Amino acid sequence: MNDIDRASDLLRRGGLVAFPTETVYGLGADATHSAAVRRIFTAKGRPATNPLIIHVADATTARRYATIWPESAERLAATFWPGPLTLVLPKASVIVPEATAGRDTVGLRVPNHPLALQLLRAFGGPVAAPSANRSNHISPTEAKHVRQELGDAVDLILDGGPCQVGIESTVLDLSVAHPTVLRPGHVTREQIESVIGPVELFSGSIQSHIAAASPGQQLRHYSPHTPAYHFELNERDAILAALAQSSERVAVMMQGRIESSSTSIVPIVAPTNPTGYARSLYGTLRLLDQNAYSAIWIELPPATPQWLAIRDRLIRATQPAEKLKFGI
Ligand code: TXA
Ligand code: MG
């Protein structure tokens, strides 16, 4: 039996299979199998209130799992699938309630990775798959990250090499009156608007006690263990000056050269284009986290549409610098 057959066989028997997508690695289970889906939540330590994305091989299959398939879904699927866009639509009953955390909507996506597509075709049905990390930790962009995160809790890991996009899919809610981006991603709001017209952006962080449109969008998410902070370009000089005076060894990640002769600052040069930045982001955070820095400082890229998804992930992974009373 080859790996794909083995993986699809495991899914059929209620197993957990981690697989590569173009965004991040997913932790997959049969979305029509309650016990299998519950295993995902246990393996990740994920709150049962946070719904999973359902992966399918193509748009024709996706339609089976939504009770309404609007023209907007048809056009977006034709434009962006396979690809990093998740569409939230009214849910068909065959998807078990555990998978959508009891919601009557379902997030559907066709991932753009050859191994994922082979697996989804071989399995034939819907595969519930969150990112294959422990809840609230950094998403895995290589097979070895999955092993580090989940160990033996996963029955099989398909290794498809490093993920090309590197951050999670754009989540677009089509179940509401005005289509709304719940999570920004590689597919931008502007790209979506060029296909279906005006789209809202779900803004602001959600306090966890308030029922959230997309529960994964709480303020703290995707974090490293090392204390990590973000700052804006206009805060750079004040931050570097303050860090240079401290005896603690810190990593400072920003675009371009860091003008500091201080030995306490370890400079990390970040890519200047959004594609490269996204691709390396989680791997870099993971490495920095393993390096015993006292803290990780990250300068946010510009607040422009093309950087929106990356800023979103960085802001969720880190705390604002103001908290540290740097006088800024
Ligand atoms: O790129 C991705 O989307 C990756 C790969 C594996 O496909 N998956 C991923 O899954 O990031 P996860 O579980 O880490 O994030 C899913 C996000 C969460 O923010 C969740 O709240 C939201 O999608 N979501 C899923 N179903 C939803 C629904 N029915 N309504 C609103 N939000 C939903
Ligand atoms: Mg996740």
XYZ file of C-alpha atoms and ligand atoms in Angstrom:
362
model
C 0.000 0.000 0.000
C 1.367 3.454 -0.827
C 1.240 6.372 1.618
C -1.865 7.935 0.095
C -3.811 4.663 0.262
C -2.620 4.096 3.804
C -3.637 7.616 4.785
C -7.066 7.344 3.210
C -7.577 3.942 4.812
C -6.684 5.431 8.205
C -9.193 8.247 7.700
C -11.879 5.672 6.878
C -11.140 3.858 10.120
C -11.432 7.036 12.231
C -7.689 7.796 12.351
C -5.848 11.113 12.342
C -3.679 11.957 9.337
C -1.535 15.088 9.111
C -1.065 16.321 5.563
C 0.585 19.252 3.813
C -1.420 22.050 2.239
C -0.101 25.148 0.487
C -0.794 27.178 3.672
C 0.173 25.067 6.697
C -0.004 21.373 7.633
C -3.479 20.175 8.584
C -4.553 17.524 11.100
C -7.218 15.570 9.238
C -10.108 13.322 10.232
C -13.279 12.098 8.534
C -15.746 14.975 8.979
C -18.684 12.542 9.035
C -17.221 10.554 11.955
C -17.873 12.092 15.402
C -15.323 10.060 17.362
C -12.586 10.798 14.805
C -13.355 14.519 14.896
C -13.314 14.516 18.691
C -9.811 13.044 18.543
C -8.660 16.173 16.692
C -9.838 18.389 19.541
C -8.129 16.152 22.109
C -4.846 15.956 20.184
C -4.689 19.738 19.800
C -6.082 20.678 23.190
C -8.548 22.765 21.183
C -11.695 24.222 22.769
C -14.765 22.355 21.485
C -16.261 25.757 20.588
C -13.822 26.445 17.734
C -15.077 25.033 14.387
C -12.840 23.156 11.946
C -12.340 23.786 8.227
C -13.605 20.996 5.970
C -11.286 20.072 3.091
C -12.511 18.562 -0.170
C -10.991 17.641 -3.525
C -12.966 20.067 -5.710
C -15.853 22.538 -5.884
C -18.329 19.879 -7.017
C -17.635 17.920 -3.845
C -17.755 21.097 -1.718
C -21.324 21.841 -2.874
C -22.517 18.600 -1.294
C -21.629 19.881 2.154
C -23.393 23.248 1.895
C -27.182 23.533 1.787
C -26.947 26.792 -0.147
C -24.379 27.410 -2.862
C -24.707 31.028 -3.965
C -23.411 32.486 -7.207
C -20.673 34.200 -5.164
C -19.391 30.790 -3.975
C -19.422 29.472 -7.519
C -17.388 32.406 -8.813
C -14.909 32.425 -5.941
C -14.384 28.670 -6.188
C -13.766 28.985 -9.933
C -11.256 31.788 -9.342
C -9.370 30.729 -6.211
C -9.727 26.943 -5.778
C -7.653 24.992 -5.337
C -6.167 27.666 -3.098
C -5.958 29.440 0.264
C -9.580 30.585 0.562
C -12.163 29.076 2.962
C -15.857 29.738 2.272
C -18.313 29.689 5.185
C -21.778 28.513 4.092
C -24.881 26.891 5.626
C -23.935 23.352 6.639
C -25.269 20.058 5.318
C -26.249 17.592 8.042
C -23.751 14.887 6.991
C -20.960 16.982 8.522
C -21.024 16.012 12.204
C -21.843 18.821 14.671
C -18.526 18.316 16.503
C -16.670 19.438 13.361
C -18.411 22.818 13.236
C -18.633 23.251 17.009
C -22.391 22.994 16.827
C -22.743 25.806 14.285
C -25.115 25.629 11.379
C -22.410 26.876 9.018
C -19.380 25.090 7.600
C -16.019 26.386 6.366
C -15.090 24.660 3.082
C -11.804 24.724 1.224
C -9.982 22.962 -1.620
C -6.265 23.111 -0.755
C -3.657 23.615 -3.448
C -1.122 20.906 -2.714
C -0.627 17.743 -4.772
C -0.459 15.408 -1.753
C -3.520 16.956 -0.131
C -5.481 16.660 -3.363
C -4.386 13.041 -3.886
C -5.481 12.207 -0.351
C -8.823 14.002 -0.699
C -9.526 12.254 -4.013
C -8.575 8.845 -2.636
C -10.712 9.360 0.468
C -13.564 10.879 -1.495
C -15.344 12.480 1.471
C -14.951 15.626 3.580
C -11.840 15.931 5.760
C -12.006 18.154 8.831
C -8.559 19.635 9.366
C -7.357 22.440 11.594
C -3.716 23.439 11.541
C -1.669 20.535 12.958
C -0.321 22.355 16.017
C -1.248 22.365 19.686
C -3.981 24.916 20.276
C -2.616 28.476 20.599
C 0.818 27.532 19.350
C 2.537 28.248 16.026
C 1.100 26.538 12.941
C 3.383 23.899 11.352
C 4.844 24.601 7.919
C 7.009 21.448 7.751
C 6.302 17.799 8.562
C 8.839 17.805 11.398
C 6.938 20.658 13.097
C 3.868 18.419 13.206
C 5.845 15.694 14.952
C 7.212 18.258 17.443
C 3.717 19.583 18.121
C 1.626 16.427 18.244
C 3.984 13.460 18.638
C 2.164 10.139 18.721
C -1.295 11.717 18.836
C -1.247 11.606 15.032
C -1.426 8.229 13.257
C 0.407 9.241 10.070
C 2.153 12.329 8.746
C 2.378 12.833 4.990
C 5.569 14.790 4.271
C 5.137 17.234 1.408
C 8.083 19.479 2.245
C 7.789 23.105 3.339
C 4.470 24.896 2.742
C 4.642 27.504 0.000
C 2.150 30.077 1.326
C 3.086 29.695 4.997
C 0.089 31.330 6.712
C -3.463 30.029 7.068
C -6.196 30.522 4.472
C -8.416 33.576 4.169
C -11.777 32.754 5.817
C -14.738 34.404 4.064
C -18.249 34.211 5.519
C -20.829 33.903 2.742
C -23.625 32.870 5.118
C -24.362 36.460 6.146
C -26.058 39.334 4.308
C -22.740 41.035 3.513
C -19.815 38.730 2.725
C -17.233 39.212 5.482
C -13.563 38.287 5.766
C -13.290 36.627 9.191
C -9.576 35.888 8.872
C -7.265 37.682 6.410
C -4.922 35.493 4.376
C -2.958 35.198 1.160
C -6.110 35.823 -0.904
C -6.772 39.482 -0.132
C -10.064 41.270 0.411
C -9.304 43.310 -2.727
C -8.873 40.134 -4.803
C -12.189 38.807 -3.493
C -13.907 42.128 -4.209
C -12.691 42.017 -7.792
C -14.756 38.819 -8.192
C -17.913 39.419 -6.082
C -17.975 43.139 -5.245
C -17.859 44.772 -1.788
C -16.705 42.630 1.123
C -16.573 43.591 4.793
C -13.598 42.990 6.988
C -14.285 41.563 10.415
C -12.226 43.920 12.497
C -11.044 44.049 16.012
C -10.047 41.348 18.321
C -12.700 39.463 20.120
C -12.770 39.115 23.840
C -13.076 35.457 24.583
C -16.208 35.854 26.709
C -18.084 37.344 23.748
C -19.432 34.854 21.241
C -17.198 35.347 18.248
C -18.021 35.195 14.575
C -14.854 33.177 14.097
C -13.621 31.829 17.400
C -10.060 31.368 16.124
C -9.813 35.129 15.892
C -9.234 35.810 19.546
C -6.502 38.279 20.284
C -3.901 35.851 21.574
C -3.249 33.091 19.112
C -0.379 31.454 17.289
C 2.099 32.357 20.005
C 5.686 31.338 20.684
C 6.606 30.474 24.296
C 9.302 33.161 24.553
C 7.865 36.555 25.469
C 7.288 38.293 22.157
C 6.427 41.909 21.369
C 5.583 43.909 18.293
C 6.162 47.546 17.448
C 5.566 49.919 14.564
C 8.246 51.476 12.382
C 7.869 54.835 14.132
C 8.670 53.185 17.477
C 11.861 51.571 16.194
C 14.406 54.087 17.467
C 12.977 54.239 20.988
C 12.784 50.451 21.236
C 16.286 49.810 19.916
C 17.731 52.424 22.248
C 15.999 50.856 25.242
C 16.958 47.302 24.275
C 20.592 48.303 23.700
C 20.860 49.387 27.327
C 19.610 46.114 28.717
C 21.927 43.200 29.457
C 19.342 40.658 28.283
C 19.898 38.967 24.927
C 16.955 39.612 22.639
C 16.153 38.871 18.992
C 14.893 41.801 16.945
C 13.256 40.990 13.629
C 12.667 43.705 11.077
C 12.922 44.465 7.410
C 16.310 45.884 6.500
C 19.515 46.328 8.429
C 19.463 47.005 12.138
C 21.632 49.963 13.098
C 22.783 48.955 16.516
C 26.182 48.011 17.814
C 24.738 46.563 21.006
C 25.732 42.973 21.701
C 22.437 42.316 23.484
C 20.517 42.677 20.202
C 20.557 39.733 17.791
C 19.314 41.063 14.445
C 16.978 38.937 12.336
C 16.430 40.274 8.825
C 12.870 39.737 7.554
C 11.922 39.492 3.865
C 10.699 42.709 2.247
C 7.982 41.077 0.120
C 4.773 39.644 1.609
C 5.066 36.277 -0.160
C 8.549 35.589 1.193
C 7.672 36.965 4.618
C 4.598 34.723 4.966
C 6.451 31.639 3.730
C 9.210 31.926 6.335
C 7.236 33.485 9.208
C 6.216 30.473 11.300
C 9.465 28.583 10.735
C 11.403 31.654 11.866
C 9.227 32.137 14.967
C 9.708 28.469 15.802
C 13.518 28.751 15.493
C 13.631 31.963 17.514
C 11.559 30.252 20.177
C 14.179 27.497 20.482
C 17.067 29.898 20.942
C 16.622 30.915 24.574
C 16.290 34.631 23.900
C 14.917 36.667 26.794
C 12.442 38.125 24.352
C 11.583 38.352 20.672
C 10.877 41.818 19.249
C 9.230 42.159 15.854
C 8.715 45.301 13.812
C 5.369 45.183 12.023
C 5.410 45.582 8.240
C 3.458 48.533 6.762
C -0.309 48.783 7.345
C -1.215 48.236 3.689
C -3.596 45.622 2.173
C -0.848 43.315 0.964
C 0.623 43.067 4.482
C -2.712 42.757 6.305
C -2.646 38.986 6.884
C 0.959 39.030 8.094
C 0.295 41.928 10.467
C -2.749 40.038 11.746
C -0.664 36.951 12.584
C 2.164 38.970 14.141
C -0.218 41.009 16.290
C -1.890 37.817 17.524
C 1.426 36.094 18.239
C 2.915 38.961 20.237
C 2.085 41.713 22.697
C 2.176 45.424 21.927
C 5.347 47.189 23.009
C 3.461 49.839 25.024
C 2.853 47.209 27.677
C 6.524 47.463 28.584
C 6.458 51.133 29.504
C 9.121 52.163 27.052
C 7.653 55.606 27.146
C 6.203 55.241 23.671
O -5.077 27.279 5.777
C -5.881 26.798 6.571
O -7.035 27.227 6.682
C -5.426 25.623 7.442
C -5.160 24.435 6.531
C -4.854 23.183 7.291
O -6.239 24.264 5.660
N -6.385 25.332 8.449
C -6.598 26.129 9.515
O -7.531 25.635 10.402
O -6.013 27.177 9.685
P -7.709 26.227 11.872
O -8.672 25.326 12.549
O -6.405 26.405 12.503
O -8.436 27.594 11.640
C -9.772 27.588 11.174
C -10.362 28.955 11.304
C -10.674 29.316 12.734
O -10.414 30.692 12.940
C -12.165 28.991 12.834
O -12.809 29.692 13.852
C -12.633 29.390 11.434
O -11.588 28.987 10.573
N -13.841 28.681 11.046
C -13.981 27.380 10.684
N -15.275 27.075 10.448
C -15.978 28.215 10.659
C -17.367 28.550 10.599
N -18.284 27.653 10.290
N -17.719 29.823 10.887
C -16.786 30.742 11.224
N -15.456 30.496 11.309
C -15.064 29.246 11.034
Mg -4.930 26.990 13.668
